[in-house]
Short mmCIF file of C-alpha atoms in Angstrom, two decimals:
data_model
loop_
_atom_site.label_atom_id
_atom_site.label_comp_id
_atom_site.label_asym_id
_atom_site.label_seq_id
_atom_site.Cartn_x
_atom_site.Cartn_y
_atom_site.Cartn_z
CA UNK A 1 91.50 70.55 118.68
CA UNK A 2 93.86 72.11 121.64
CA UNK A 3 96.52 74.29 120.67
CA UNK A 4 98.96 73.03 122.47
CA UNK A 5 98.36 69.33 120.14
CA UNK A 6 98.98 71.82 117.37
CA UNK A 7 102.25 73.05 118.37
CA UNK A 8 103.29 69.34 119.27
CA UNK A 9 102.60 67.85 115.36
CA UNK A 10 104.12 71.11 114.23
CA UNK A 11 107.04 70.54 115.81
CA UNK A 12 107.24 66.94 114.77
CA UNK A 13 107.10 68.11 111.20
CA UNK A 14 109.62 70.45 111.76
CA UNK A 15 112.24 67.89 112.93
CA UNK A 16 111.04 65.72 109.77
CA UNK A 17 113.58 66.40 106.99
CA UNK A 18 112.22 63.93 104.67
CA UNK A 19 109.52 65.43 101.93
CA UNK A 20 107.29 62.49 101.67
CA UNK A 21 107.28 61.75 105.58
CA UNK A 22 106.50 65.52 106.02
CA UNK A 23 103.65 65.36 103.66
CA UNK A 24 102.18 61.93 105.50
CA UNK A 25 102.35 63.94 108.93
CA UNK A 26 100.97 66.86 107.52
CA UNK A 27 98.18 64.51 106.14
CA UNK A 28 97.72 62.72 109.33
CA UNK A 29 97.49 66.07 111.03
CA UNK A 30 94.26 67.44 108.59
CA UNK A 31 92.69 64.09 108.90
CA UNK A 32 92.08 64.39 112.53
CA UNK A 33 91.44 68.27 112.54
CA UNK A 34 87.57 67.88 112.59
CA UNK A 35 85.99 71.65 112.48
CA UNK A 36 89.37 73.34 112.77
CA UNK A 37 90.71 72.27 109.77
CA UNK A 38 90.62 75.30 107.49
CA UNK A 39 92.25 77.15 110.07
CA UNK A 40 95.11 74.21 111.13
CA UNK A 41 95.41 74.51 107.11
CA UNK A 42 96.04 78.36 107.09
CA UNK A 43 98.30 78.25 110.46
CA UNK A 44 100.90 75.39 109.56
CA UNK A 45 101.59 77.82 106.63
CA UNK A 46 102.19 80.80 108.84
CA UNK A 47 98.59 81.97 107.73
CA UNK A 48 95.57 83.74 109.67
CA UNK A 49 93.58 84.61 106.85
CA UNK A 50 93.13 82.95 103.23
CA UNK A 51 96.14 83.50 100.72
CA UNK A 52 93.55 86.07 98.69
CA UNK A 53 92.52 87.86 101.37
CA UNK A 54 93.87 91.60 102.01
CA UNK A 55 93.70 91.20 105.86
CA UNK A 56 96.63 91.43 107.93
CA UNK A 57 97.65 91.29 111.44
CA UNK A 58 99.41 94.56 110.98
CA UNK A 59 101.90 93.47 113.57
CA UNK A 60 105.88 94.17 113.42
CA UNK A 61 108.64 92.66 114.97
CA UNK A 62 109.07 95.59 117.44
CA UNK A 63 105.12 95.04 118.61
CA UNK A 64 105.66 91.11 119.26
CA UNK A 65 108.81 91.76 121.25
CA UNK A 66 107.04 94.09 122.96
CA UNK A 67 104.35 91.95 123.88
CA UNK A 68 107.08 88.86 124.68
CA UNK A 69 108.50 90.76 127.00
CA UNK A 70 106.06 91.66 128.53
CA UNK A 71 104.42 88.62 128.73
CA UNK A 72 107.83 87.27 130.25
CA UNK A 73 107.71 89.62 133.46
CA UNK A 74 108.47 93.11 134.43
CA UNK A 75 112.59 92.26 134.81
CA UNK A 76 112.21 91.87 130.64
CA UNK A 77 112.64 94.72 128.35
CA UNK A 78 112.38 94.69 124.40
CA UNK A 79 116.27 95.05 124.05
CA UNK A 80 116.75 91.55 126.03
CA UNK A 81 114.14 90.02 123.32
CA UNK A 82 116.14 91.21 120.78
CA UNK A 83 119.71 90.14 122.19
CA UNK A 84 118.02 86.73 122.56
CA UNK A 85 116.74 86.66 119.29
CA UNK A 86 120.58 87.53 117.85
CA UNK A 87 121.64 84.22 119.62
CA UNK A 88 118.61 81.71 118.92
CA UNK A 89 118.14 83.27 115.53
CA UNK A 90 114.49 82.96 115.27
CA UNK A 91 111.41 84.75 117.00
CA UNK A 92 110.21 81.14 118.06
CA UNK A 93 113.19 79.83 120.08
CA UNK A 94 112.98 83.28 122.08
CA UNK A 95 109.33 83.08 123.01
CA UNK A 96 109.80 79.56 123.88
CA UNK A 97 112.67 80.27 126.46
CA UNK A 98 110.67 82.36 128.54
CA UNK A 99 108.39 81.65 131.30
CA UNK A 100 104.90 83.37 130.65
CA UNK A 101 103.26 81.77 134.11
CA UNK A 102 104.06 84.30 136.35
CA UNK A 103 102.33 86.77 138.24
CA UNK A 104 101.67 89.02 135.71
CA UNK A 105 99.93 86.74 133.24
CA UNK A 106 97.90 85.66 136.53
CA UNK A 107 97.17 89.15 137.14
CA UNK A 108 95.90 89.75 133.44
CA UNK A 109 93.07 87.07 134.01
CA UNK A 110 92.75 86.88 137.44
CA UNK A 111 93.02 82.91 137.67
CA UNK A 112 95.97 80.98 137.30
CA UNK A 113 97.00 77.06 135.48
CA UNK A 114 95.36 78.67 131.98
CA UNK A 115 98.69 77.29 129.75
CA UNK A 116 98.18 74.55 127.55
CA UNK A 117 94.48 75.26 128.01
CA UNK A 118 94.36 77.30 124.96
CA UNK A 119 92.08 75.64 121.77
CA UNK A 120 93.05 76.20 117.91
CA UNK A 121 89.47 78.11 117.43
CA UNK A 122 90.31 80.29 120.59
CA UNK A 123 94.06 81.64 118.67
CA UNK A 124 92.54 82.04 115.74
CA UNK A 125 89.09 83.95 117.06
CA UNK A 126 91.79 86.21 119.26
CA UNK A 127 93.96 87.16 116.51
CA UNK A 128 90.83 87.91 113.71
CA UNK A 129 89.94 90.22 116.54
CA UNK A 130 93.12 91.39 116.70
CA UNK A 131 93.30 92.25 113.02
CA UNK A 132 90.24 93.94 113.06
CA UNK A 133 91.34 96.69 116.06
CA UNK A 134 92.09 100.13 114.42
CA UNK A 135 91.85 103.78 115.08
CA UNK A 136 92.94 105.95 118.03
CA UNK A 137 95.20 103.60 120.26
CA UNK A 138 94.86 100.67 118.03
CA UNK A 139 98.40 99.92 118.77
CA UNK A 140 98.02 99.73 122.28
CA UNK A 141 94.80 97.50 122.29
CA UNK A 142 96.92 94.95 119.40
CA UNK A 143 99.53 94.82 121.84
CA UNK A 144 97.07 94.13 125.11
CA UNK A 145 95.31 91.24 122.60
CA UNK A 146 98.77 89.41 122.12
CA UNK A 147 100.33 89.95 125.39
CA UNK A 148 96.75 88.35 126.83
CA UNK A 149 97.38 85.40 124.36
CA UNK A 150 101.42 85.09 125.43
CA UNK A 151 100.52 84.78 129.18
CA UNK A 152 98.14 81.78 128.23
CA UNK A 153 100.61 79.76 126.68
CA UNK A 154 103.01 77.13 127.52
CA UNK A 155 106.51 77.44 125.79
CA UNK A 156 105.81 75.39 122.77
CA UNK A 157 102.60 77.11 122.18
CA UNK A 158 104.73 80.52 122.59
CA UNK A 159 106.86 79.26 119.98
CA UNK A 160 104.78 78.73 117.09
CA UNK A 161 102.18 81.64 118.18
CA UNK A 162 104.90 83.86 117.89
CA UNK A 163 105.63 82.70 114.49
CA UNK A 164 102.47 82.52 113.43
CA UNK A 165 101.67 86.17 114.28
CA UNK A 166 104.86 87.17 111.79
CA UNK A 167 103.90 84.92 109.33
CA UNK A 168 107.38 82.67 109.73
CA UNK A 169 105.77 79.12 110.74
CA UNK A 170 109.53 77.76 109.58
CA UNK A 171 108.30 74.06 109.47
CA UNK A 172 109.11 73.10 106.71
CA UNK A 173 105.64 72.88 104.70
CA UNK A 174 105.42 74.72 101.55
CA UNK A 175 102.70 75.08 99.53
CA UNK A 176 103.43 71.73 97.32
CA UNK A 177 103.42 69.68 100.61
CA UNK A 178 99.90 71.62 101.67
CA UNK A 179 98.61 70.35 98.48
CA UNK A 180 99.90 67.19 98.42
CA UNK A 181 98.82 66.33 102.07
CA UNK A 182 95.11 67.31 101.20
CA UNK A 183 95.06 64.76 98.46
CA UNK A 184 96.49 62.22 100.83
CA UNK A 185 94.42 62.97 103.51
CA UNK A 186 91.18 62.91 101.74
CA UNK A 187 91.99 60.42 99.15
CA UNK A 188 91.80 62.98 96.01
CA UNK A 189 93.96 63.41 92.98
CA UNK A 190 96.57 66.10 93.58
CA UNK A 191 96.07 67.69 90.28
CA UNK A 192 92.21 68.07 91.53
CA UNK A 193 93.66 70.01 94.77
CA UNK A 194 95.94 72.11 92.57
CA UNK A 195 93.20 72.86 89.93
CA UNK A 196 90.77 74.04 93.06
CA UNK A 197 93.80 76.02 94.85
CA UNK A 198 94.03 77.94 91.78
CA UNK A 199 90.76 79.02 91.35
CA UNK A 200 90.04 79.62 94.94
CA UNK A 201 93.51 81.01 96.58
CA UNK A 202 92.32 79.28 99.61
CA UNK A 203 94.14 76.18 101.24
CA UNK A 204 91.68 75.76 104.11
CA UNK A 205 88.69 76.32 101.88
CA UNK A 206 89.94 73.97 99.38
CA UNK A 207 90.69 71.38 102.32
CA UNK A 208 87.27 71.37 103.76
CA UNK A 209 85.68 71.09 100.43
CA UNK A 210 87.68 67.59 99.59
CA UNK A 211 87.06 66.23 103.17
CA UNK A 212 83.35 66.93 102.63
CA UNK A 213 82.54 66.88 98.84
CA UNK A 214 85.62 64.80 97.45
CA UNK A 215 87.07 65.11 94.06
CA UNK A 216 83.62 66.16 92.61
CA UNK A 217 83.55 69.02 95.21
CA UNK A 218 86.48 70.38 94.43
CA UNK A 219 86.38 70.07 90.22
CA UNK A 220 82.77 72.43 91.04
CA UNK A 221 84.69 75.19 92.36
CA UNK A 222 85.21 78.15 90.21
CA UNK A 223 86.55 81.39 90.04
CA UNK A 224 84.61 84.37 92.42
CA UNK A 225 84.16 87.85 91.61
CA UNK A 226 85.83 89.51 94.82
CA UNK A 227 88.21 86.86 95.07
CA UNK A 228 91.76 87.68 93.43
CA UNK A 229 93.74 84.74 91.98
CA UNK A 230 97.58 84.44 91.59
CA UNK A 231 98.71 86.20 88.28
CA UNK A 232 99.92 83.91 85.57
CA UNK A 233 103.74 84.65 85.30
CA UNK A 234 106.21 84.41 82.24
CA UNK A 235 109.76 83.49 81.83
CA UNK A 236 112.68 84.82 79.64
CA UNK A 237 112.93 83.51 76.30
CA UNK A 238 113.26 84.67 72.31
CA UNK A 239 110.59 84.90 69.86
CA UNK A 240 112.92 81.82 67.99
CA UNK A 241 112.29 79.54 70.95
CA UNK A 242 108.34 80.14 71.11
CA UNK A 243 108.10 79.88 66.93
CA UNK A 244 109.70 76.71 66.99
CA UNK A 245 107.96 75.44 70.13
CA UNK A 246 104.26 76.78 69.26
CA UNK A 247 104.32 77.05 65.34
CA UNK A 248 103.24 80.41 65.44
CA UNK A 249 103.28 83.32 68.39
CA UNK A 250 101.25 86.26 69.76
CA UNK A 251 103.35 89.00 70.31
CA UNK A 252 101.85 91.81 72.92
CA UNK A 253 103.29 95.19 74.15
CA UNK A 254 105.31 94.47 77.26
CA UNK A 255 104.32 97.47 79.89
CA UNK A 256 106.59 99.17 82.48
CA UNK A 257 103.83 98.94 85.02
CA UNK A 258 102.04 97.76 87.73
CA UNK A 259 100.17 93.89 87.63
CA UNK A 260 96.47 94.51 88.47
CA UNK A 261 93.76 92.16 88.57
CA UNK A 262 90.62 93.92 88.07
CA UNK A 263 87.10 92.23 89.47
CA UNK A 264 83.52 93.83 88.19
CA UNK A 265 80.31 92.47 89.17
CA UNK A 266 78.03 94.50 87.47
CA UNK A 267 77.78 97.41 90.16
CA UNK A 268 81.39 97.67 92.08
CA UNK A 269 84.67 97.21 91.07
CA UNK A 270 87.60 95.92 92.82
CA UNK A 271 91.55 95.89 92.09
CA UNK A 272 94.35 93.94 93.07
CA UNK A 273 97.91 93.94 92.57
CA UNK A 274 100.33 91.24 92.17
CA UNK A 275 100.15 90.12 95.59
CA UNK A 276 96.73 90.39 95.43
CA UNK A 277 96.60 93.38 98.06
CA UNK A 278 93.38 95.70 97.61
CA UNK A 279 94.45 98.62 95.74
CA UNK A 280 90.94 100.16 94.67
CA UNK A 281 90.89 103.33 96.78
CA UNK A 282 94.36 104.46 95.09
CA UNK A 283 93.07 104.11 91.94
CA UNK A 284 90.18 105.67 91.07
CA UNK A 285 90.52 106.61 87.45
CA UNK A 286 90.47 103.02 86.89
CA UNK A 287 87.86 102.05 88.74
CA UNK A 288 85.70 104.69 86.73
CA UNK A 289 86.99 103.54 83.67
CA UNK A 290 85.81 99.95 84.29
CA UNK A 291 82.44 100.95 85.56
CA UNK A 292 81.72 103.13 82.27
CA UNK A 293 83.17 100.57 79.76
CA UNK A 294 82.85 97.06 81.13
CA UNK A 295 80.11 95.41 79.61
CA UNK A 296 79.55 92.05 81.83
CA UNK A 297 80.62 90.96 84.93
CA UNK A 298 83.95 90.01 84.47
CA UNK A 299 87.69 89.29 86.10
CA UNK A 300 90.35 90.96 84.46
CA UNK A 301 94.68 90.77 83.92
CA UNK A 302 96.59 93.79 82.99
CA UNK A 303 99.05 96.75 83.69
CA UNK A 304 98.50 99.97 85.20
CA UNK A 305 100.84 102.80 83.57
CA UNK A 306 101.59 106.18 84.63
CA UNK A 307 101.84 108.59 81.11
CA UNK A 308 102.62 112.35 80.66
CA UNK A 309 100.20 114.87 79.39
CA UNK A 310 100.96 113.30 76.35
CA UNK A 311 99.89 110.43 76.86
CA UNK A 312 103.57 108.83 76.94
CA UNK A 313 103.99 106.13 78.98
CA UNK A 314 106.34 106.96 82.53
CA UNK A 315 108.90 104.98 84.35
CA UNK A 316 107.18 102.37 86.93
CA UNK A 317 108.48 104.27 89.90
CA UNK A 318 105.81 106.58 88.84
CA UNK A 319 103.07 103.87 89.10
CA UNK A 320 104.22 102.95 92.36
CA UNK A 321 103.79 106.36 93.63
CA UNK A 322 100.27 105.66 93.39
CA UNK A 323 100.35 102.32 94.55
CA UNK A 324 101.58 103.38 98.03
CA UNK A 325 99.57 106.24 98.17
CA UNK A 326 96.88 105.82 101.23
CA UNK A 327 96.12 109.39 101.63
CA UNK A 328 95.70 112.46 99.20
CA UNK A 329 94.60 110.49 96.44
CA UNK A 330 93.06 113.11 94.56
CA UNK A 331 96.42 115.47 94.84
CA UNK A 332 98.23 112.45 93.37
CA UNK A 333 95.83 111.48 90.65
CA UNK A 334 96.58 115.26 89.40
CA UNK A 335 100.03 114.71 89.71
CA UNK A 336 100.58 111.19 88.25
CA UNK A 337 97.87 109.95 85.97
CA UNK A 338 97.40 106.43 85.27
CA UNK A 339 95.91 104.29 82.73
CA UNK A 340 94.87 100.56 82.54
CA UNK A 341 96.14 97.94 79.57
CA UNK A 342 94.34 94.88 79.99
CA UNK A 343 95.71 91.90 78.30
CA UNK A 344 93.33 88.96 79.52
CA UNK A 345 90.09 87.82 80.72
CA UNK A 346 89.96 84.75 83.10
CA UNK A 347 85.70 85.37 83.79
CA UNK A 348 82.93 87.10 81.76
CA UNK A 349 79.36 86.75 82.33
CA UNK A 350 79.48 83.90 84.75
CA UNK A 351 81.89 81.91 82.85
CA UNK A 352 85.10 81.08 83.95
CA UNK A 353 87.54 81.38 80.71
CA UNK A 354 91.12 79.96 82.17
CA UNK A 355 90.64 76.52 80.12
CA UNK A 356 90.25 78.64 77.17
CA UNK A 357 93.22 79.32 74.71
CA UNK A 358 94.71 83.16 75.45
CA UNK A 359 93.09 83.66 71.73
CA UNK A 360 89.41 82.68 72.57
CA UNK A 361 90.44 85.17 75.95
CA UNK A 362 91.70 87.73 74.24
CA UNK A 363 88.40 88.02 72.01
CA UNK A 364 86.10 88.26 75.27
CA UNK A 365 88.30 90.58 76.57
CA UNK A 366 87.56 93.07 73.51
CA UNK A 367 84.08 92.27 73.95
CA UNK A 368 83.99 92.75 77.67
CA UNK A 369 85.74 96.26 77.15
CA UNK A 370 83.65 96.90 73.92
CA UNK A 371 86.52 97.66 71.75
CA UNK A 372 88.27 100.12 74.27
CA UNK A 373 91.67 101.12 73.24
CA UNK A 374 92.42 99.98 76.95
CA UNK A 375 92.89 96.56 75.09
CA UNK A 376 96.47 95.54 74.62
CA UNK A 377 97.46 95.76 70.97
CA UNK A 378 98.80 92.44 69.27
CA UNK A 379 99.87 90.12 66.16
CA UNK A 380 99.81 86.44 65.89
CA UNK A 381 102.74 85.32 62.94
CA UNK A 382 105.25 82.92 62.28
CA UNK A 383 107.95 85.70 61.31
CA UNK A 384 110.46 86.96 63.32
CA UNK A 385 110.78 89.70 61.01
CA UNK A 386 107.12 91.02 61.76
CA UNK A 387 107.86 90.30 65.88
CA UNK A 388 111.31 92.30 65.32
CA UNK A 389 109.37 95.11 63.48
CA UNK A 390 106.43 95.25 66.59
CA UNK A 391 108.99 95.37 69.17
CA UNK A 392 110.51 98.29 67.12
CA UNK A 393 107.44 99.92 67.58
CA UNK A 394 106.43 98.86 71.13
CA UNK A 395 109.96 100.22 72.43
CA UNK A 396 109.66 103.69 70.29
CA UNK A 397 106.41 104.07 72.18
CA UNK A 398 108.06 104.09 75.58
CA UNK A 399 107.25 100.37 76.69
CA UNK A 400 109.85 98.05 78.19
CA UNK A 401 109.48 95.48 75.21
CA UNK A 402 106.87 92.54 74.15
CA UNK A 403 105.67 89.54 75.61
CA UNK A 404 104.98 86.31 73.78
CA UNK A 405 102.39 83.91 74.05
CA UNK A 406 101.23 80.42 72.95
CA UNK A 407 97.97 80.98 70.96
CA UNK A 408 96.81 77.71 72.49
CA UNK A 409 97.88 78.66 76.17
CA UNK A 410 95.53 78.10 78.94
CA UNK A 411 95.90 80.88 81.58
CA UNK A 412 97.30 78.61 84.69
CA UNK A 413 97.02 80.98 87.83
CA UNK A 414 100.39 81.25 89.75
CA UNK A 415 102.33 79.63 87.22
CA UNK A 416 105.63 80.41 85.24
CA UNK A 417 106.03 78.35 82.64
CA UNK A 418 106.82 78.17 78.42
CA UNK A 419 103.47 79.31 77.22
CA UNK A 420 104.31 83.06 78.00
CA UNK A 421 107.70 84.58 77.14
CA UNK A 422 109.34 87.67 78.03
CA UNK A 423 111.54 89.71 75.90
CA UNK A 424 113.47 92.74 77.07
CA UNK A 425 116.17 94.38 74.98
CA UNK A 426 118.03 95.64 78.43
CA UNK A 427 120.11 94.38 80.77
CA UNK A 428 118.97 91.37 82.75
CA UNK A 429 117.24 91.85 86.35
CA UNK A 430 116.48 89.76 89.15
CA UNK A 431 113.87 90.69 91.73
CA UNK A 432 116.00 89.94 95.17
CA UNK A 433 115.54 89.99 98.79
CA UNK A 434 117.16 91.92 101.01
CA UNK A 435 118.34 90.29 104.01
CA UNK A 436 120.89 92.41 105.44
CA UNK A 437 122.79 95.64 105.01
CA UNK A 438 124.89 98.19 106.90
CA UNK A 439 125.12 101.63 107.85
CA UNK A 440 126.70 104.44 105.39
CA UNK A 441 129.57 106.37 106.45
CA UNK A 442 130.54 109.92 106.44
CA UNK A 443 127.56 112.30 105.30
CA UNK A 444 125.19 108.95 104.53
CA UNK A 445 126.06 107.77 108.36
CA UNK A 446 122.41 108.14 109.75
CA UNK A 447 121.06 105.95 106.48
CA UNK A 448 121.85 102.41 105.39
CA UNK A 449 124.68 102.50 102.55
CA UNK A 450 125.09 98.93 101.37
CA UNK A 451 122.08 96.20 100.74
CA UNK A 452 122.61 92.48 101.05
CA UNK A 453 120.52 90.77 98.93
CA UNK A 454 119.64 86.76 98.67
CA UNK A 455 117.79 84.45 96.32
CA UNK A 456 114.67 82.55 97.34
CA UNK A 457 116.26 79.12 97.83
CA UNK A 458 113.33 76.84 99.19
CA UNK A 459 112.03 78.04 102.33
CA UNK A 460 115.08 80.21 103.09
CA UNK A 461 116.97 82.95 101.50
CA UNK A 462 120.73 82.50 99.85
CA UNK A 463 122.75 85.66 99.97
CA UNK A 464 124.10 86.73 95.93
CA UNK A 465 125.49 90.20 96.54
CA UNK A 466 125.59 93.61 97.86
CA UNK A 467 124.08 96.68 96.28
CA UNK A 468 125.18 100.45 97.04
CA UNK A 469 125.37 101.90 93.24
CA UNK A 470 122.22 103.22 91.55
CA UNK A 471 120.70 104.52 94.55
CA UNK A 472 120.95 108.49 95.19
CA UNK A 473 120.93 110.03 98.36
CA UNK A 474 117.23 110.68 98.64
CA UNK A 475 116.13 106.78 97.69
CA UNK A 476 118.48 105.97 100.44
CA UNK A 477 116.45 108.19 102.92
CA UNK A 478 113.77 106.23 101.51
CA UNK A 479 114.94 102.74 101.28
CA UNK A 480 116.69 103.30 105.14
CA UNK A 481 112.65 104.26 106.42
CA UNK A 482 111.43 101.39 104.45
CA UNK A 483 113.86 98.79 106.10
CA UNK A 484 114.10 99.90 109.37
CA UNK A 485 111.19 98.07 110.60
CA UNK A 486 112.59 94.59 109.41
CA UNK A 487 115.54 95.42 111.37
CA UNK A 488 116.40 91.97 113.50
CA UNK A 489 119.84 92.68 114.92
CA UNK A 490 122.65 95.23 114.44
CA UNK A 491 126.55 94.49 115.28
CA UNK A 492 128.88 97.72 114.52
CA UNK A 493 128.05 98.68 111.29
CA UNK A 494 126.11 95.70 110.23
CA UNK A 495 122.44 94.83 110.25
CA UNK A 496 120.42 91.71 110.30
CA UNK A 497 117.12 91.63 108.26
CA UNK A 498 113.89 89.78 108.34
CA UNK A 499 113.04 89.11 104.68
CA UNK A 500 110.27 91.53 104.07
CA UNK A 501 111.68 93.88 101.03
CA UNK A 502 112.54 93.32 97.41
CA UNK A 503 114.65 94.90 95.12
CA UNK A 504 115.13 94.44 91.26
CA UNK A 505 118.55 94.52 90.81
CA UNK A 506 120.20 94.74 87.41
CA UNK A 507 123.73 93.27 86.55
CA UNK A 508 125.89 92.83 83.97
CA UNK A 509 127.14 88.89 84.84
CA UNK A 510 126.50 86.03 86.94
CA UNK A 511 129.62 84.74 88.46
CA UNK A 512 130.27 81.46 90.19
CA UNK A 513 131.35 82.66 93.67
CA UNK A 514 132.63 81.00 97.28
CA UNK A 515 131.90 84.20 98.73
CA UNK A 516 127.91 83.77 98.85
CA UNK A 517 126.15 80.80 100.19
CA UNK A 518 123.97 81.30 96.93
CA UNK A 519 127.60 80.22 95.37
CA UNK A 520 127.06 83.30 92.83
CA UNK A 521 127.87 86.38 92.98
CA UNK A 522 126.55 89.78 90.78
CA UNK A 523 129.22 91.25 88.39
CA UNK A 524 128.38 95.14 89.02
CA UNK A 525 124.70 94.94 90.61
CA UNK A 526 123.46 98.48 90.89
CA UNK A 527 119.73 98.95 92.28
CA UNK A 528 116.67 99.36 89.84
CA UNK A 529 113.74 99.92 91.92
CA UNK A 530 111.59 98.26 95.03
CA UNK A 531 109.32 95.99 93.79
CA UNK A 532 106.64 96.85 96.15
CA UNK A 533 104.32 94.23 93.93
CA UNK A 534 106.49 91.21 95.17
CA UNK A 535 107.05 89.54 97.92
CA UNK A 536 109.78 87.14 99.52
CA UNK A 537 107.71 84.28 98.65
CA UNK A 538 107.52 85.35 94.65
CA UNK A 539 111.09 86.74 94.72
CA UNK A 540 113.42 85.21 92.23
CA UNK A 541 114.67 82.02 93.03
CA UNK A 542 118.24 80.27 93.12
CA UNK A 543 117.07 77.64 90.06
CA UNK A 544 116.23 80.76 88.23
CA UNK A 545 119.54 81.94 88.96
CA UNK A 546 121.45 78.57 88.16
CA UNK A 547 119.61 78.65 84.61
CA UNK A 548 120.28 82.18 83.67
CA UNK A 549 123.70 81.47 84.56
CA UNK A 550 124.21 78.41 82.24
CA UNK A 551 122.80 80.47 79.65
CA UNK A 552 124.98 83.43 79.69
#
């Protein structure tokens, strides 16, 4: 398919406001995609690689701005791109506003008239080549490749290429719409598509299997060691709610650590974060432990926590010092000791266990790890008193609280439901996306001093408050460094940021307020931590804030 054809279809989808109509348009596009089906399924979500893949283009907004400026002509500077971005609001509209057919583009390729001739497969191939560019001078080579693509783009192609490059497709097509479109396009049940997506985490692959092999092919798809899936999530709840609903509850320790998915193929170990990033290299002691302990190939779910010299747990921030590490890993291993606490088994010895009850999965986990103390401690009871005692023991041991699980619950990747409940004894927190900021004053003038935080609201983000307390000077310096690459524009002290960084924010109360677009404001918000393990797409939603506000 011509890339321009895909872009025109994307524009039609973007212009459609109805959910059913959007699904219908996407289904029609997928059914006509031929050999480009997998690529198009990813492109319309702003993806080049499958959701499970850790591979990225590694192109920030600044590099994209430079590429657009170069393609637009010798008189256009990156600053001009930023100024036009402030006017037009998003990078696609900026790229579309320039004529990339000038002499600079012609000189780069030695021929004219190439605009509108790009194919989807060519764009995919070029972007994958760009992603593989590494080493000395890699940024310059990435810039050259991206510049070359833009010079071959018609205006509408430039619009969507810029969005794909920055993973901001913005056509109103979420994961649910793609799932339903695959079902409609190839006449397969939506729940069968959903299940296939859960075990593969690859929309492009699922679309192709649905077209070629139908529902039977989708049903045959299984977990694959080395290919991470989304983690099952918990919602807030009480022990009484759990017992009333389930009859009995499994209580287990809630660790103040970082979620990891462990993949062991019988020889090698791979570790993935909650965002499915590959974190194998920074965690060598976890790799060693699994290699020495696991009795069969497996996929495990658990948390990595940091411990002191006495084996007592350290705060979550200590774990992040290791997760962020790309260099001096041996040195950091000596400074921060990590251990695995496994609480679930998704696959063992060639058998998927997602549909088994949690009691069976936990029993298999004990067998896989040969009775190791790394398996989380649990109790199963209908007694609130016993759960209270277990919670007290967990807190006294320095852990965060307890989890409550339905003994009959299956493992549902990516879903947050009533089968897992989390109890925390301390203040409630929200995981919020930083979408704006303000430069500090006085001794903090060179650092960001205030952060505008937002909740997820569909495909956009709605502000809910500003955070300026609970942050030390050292943390401000680190947070400024973290946020600066995502600055879109500045006006005086105010900063507009692209949604990229997620903060855990504590608060005392959620109040209704006309000040923010969310309709709420946080009372006494304070910074708790950076959630490196979360993306803006997995931050807390406005629906959750609605529920929390109602339950206060």
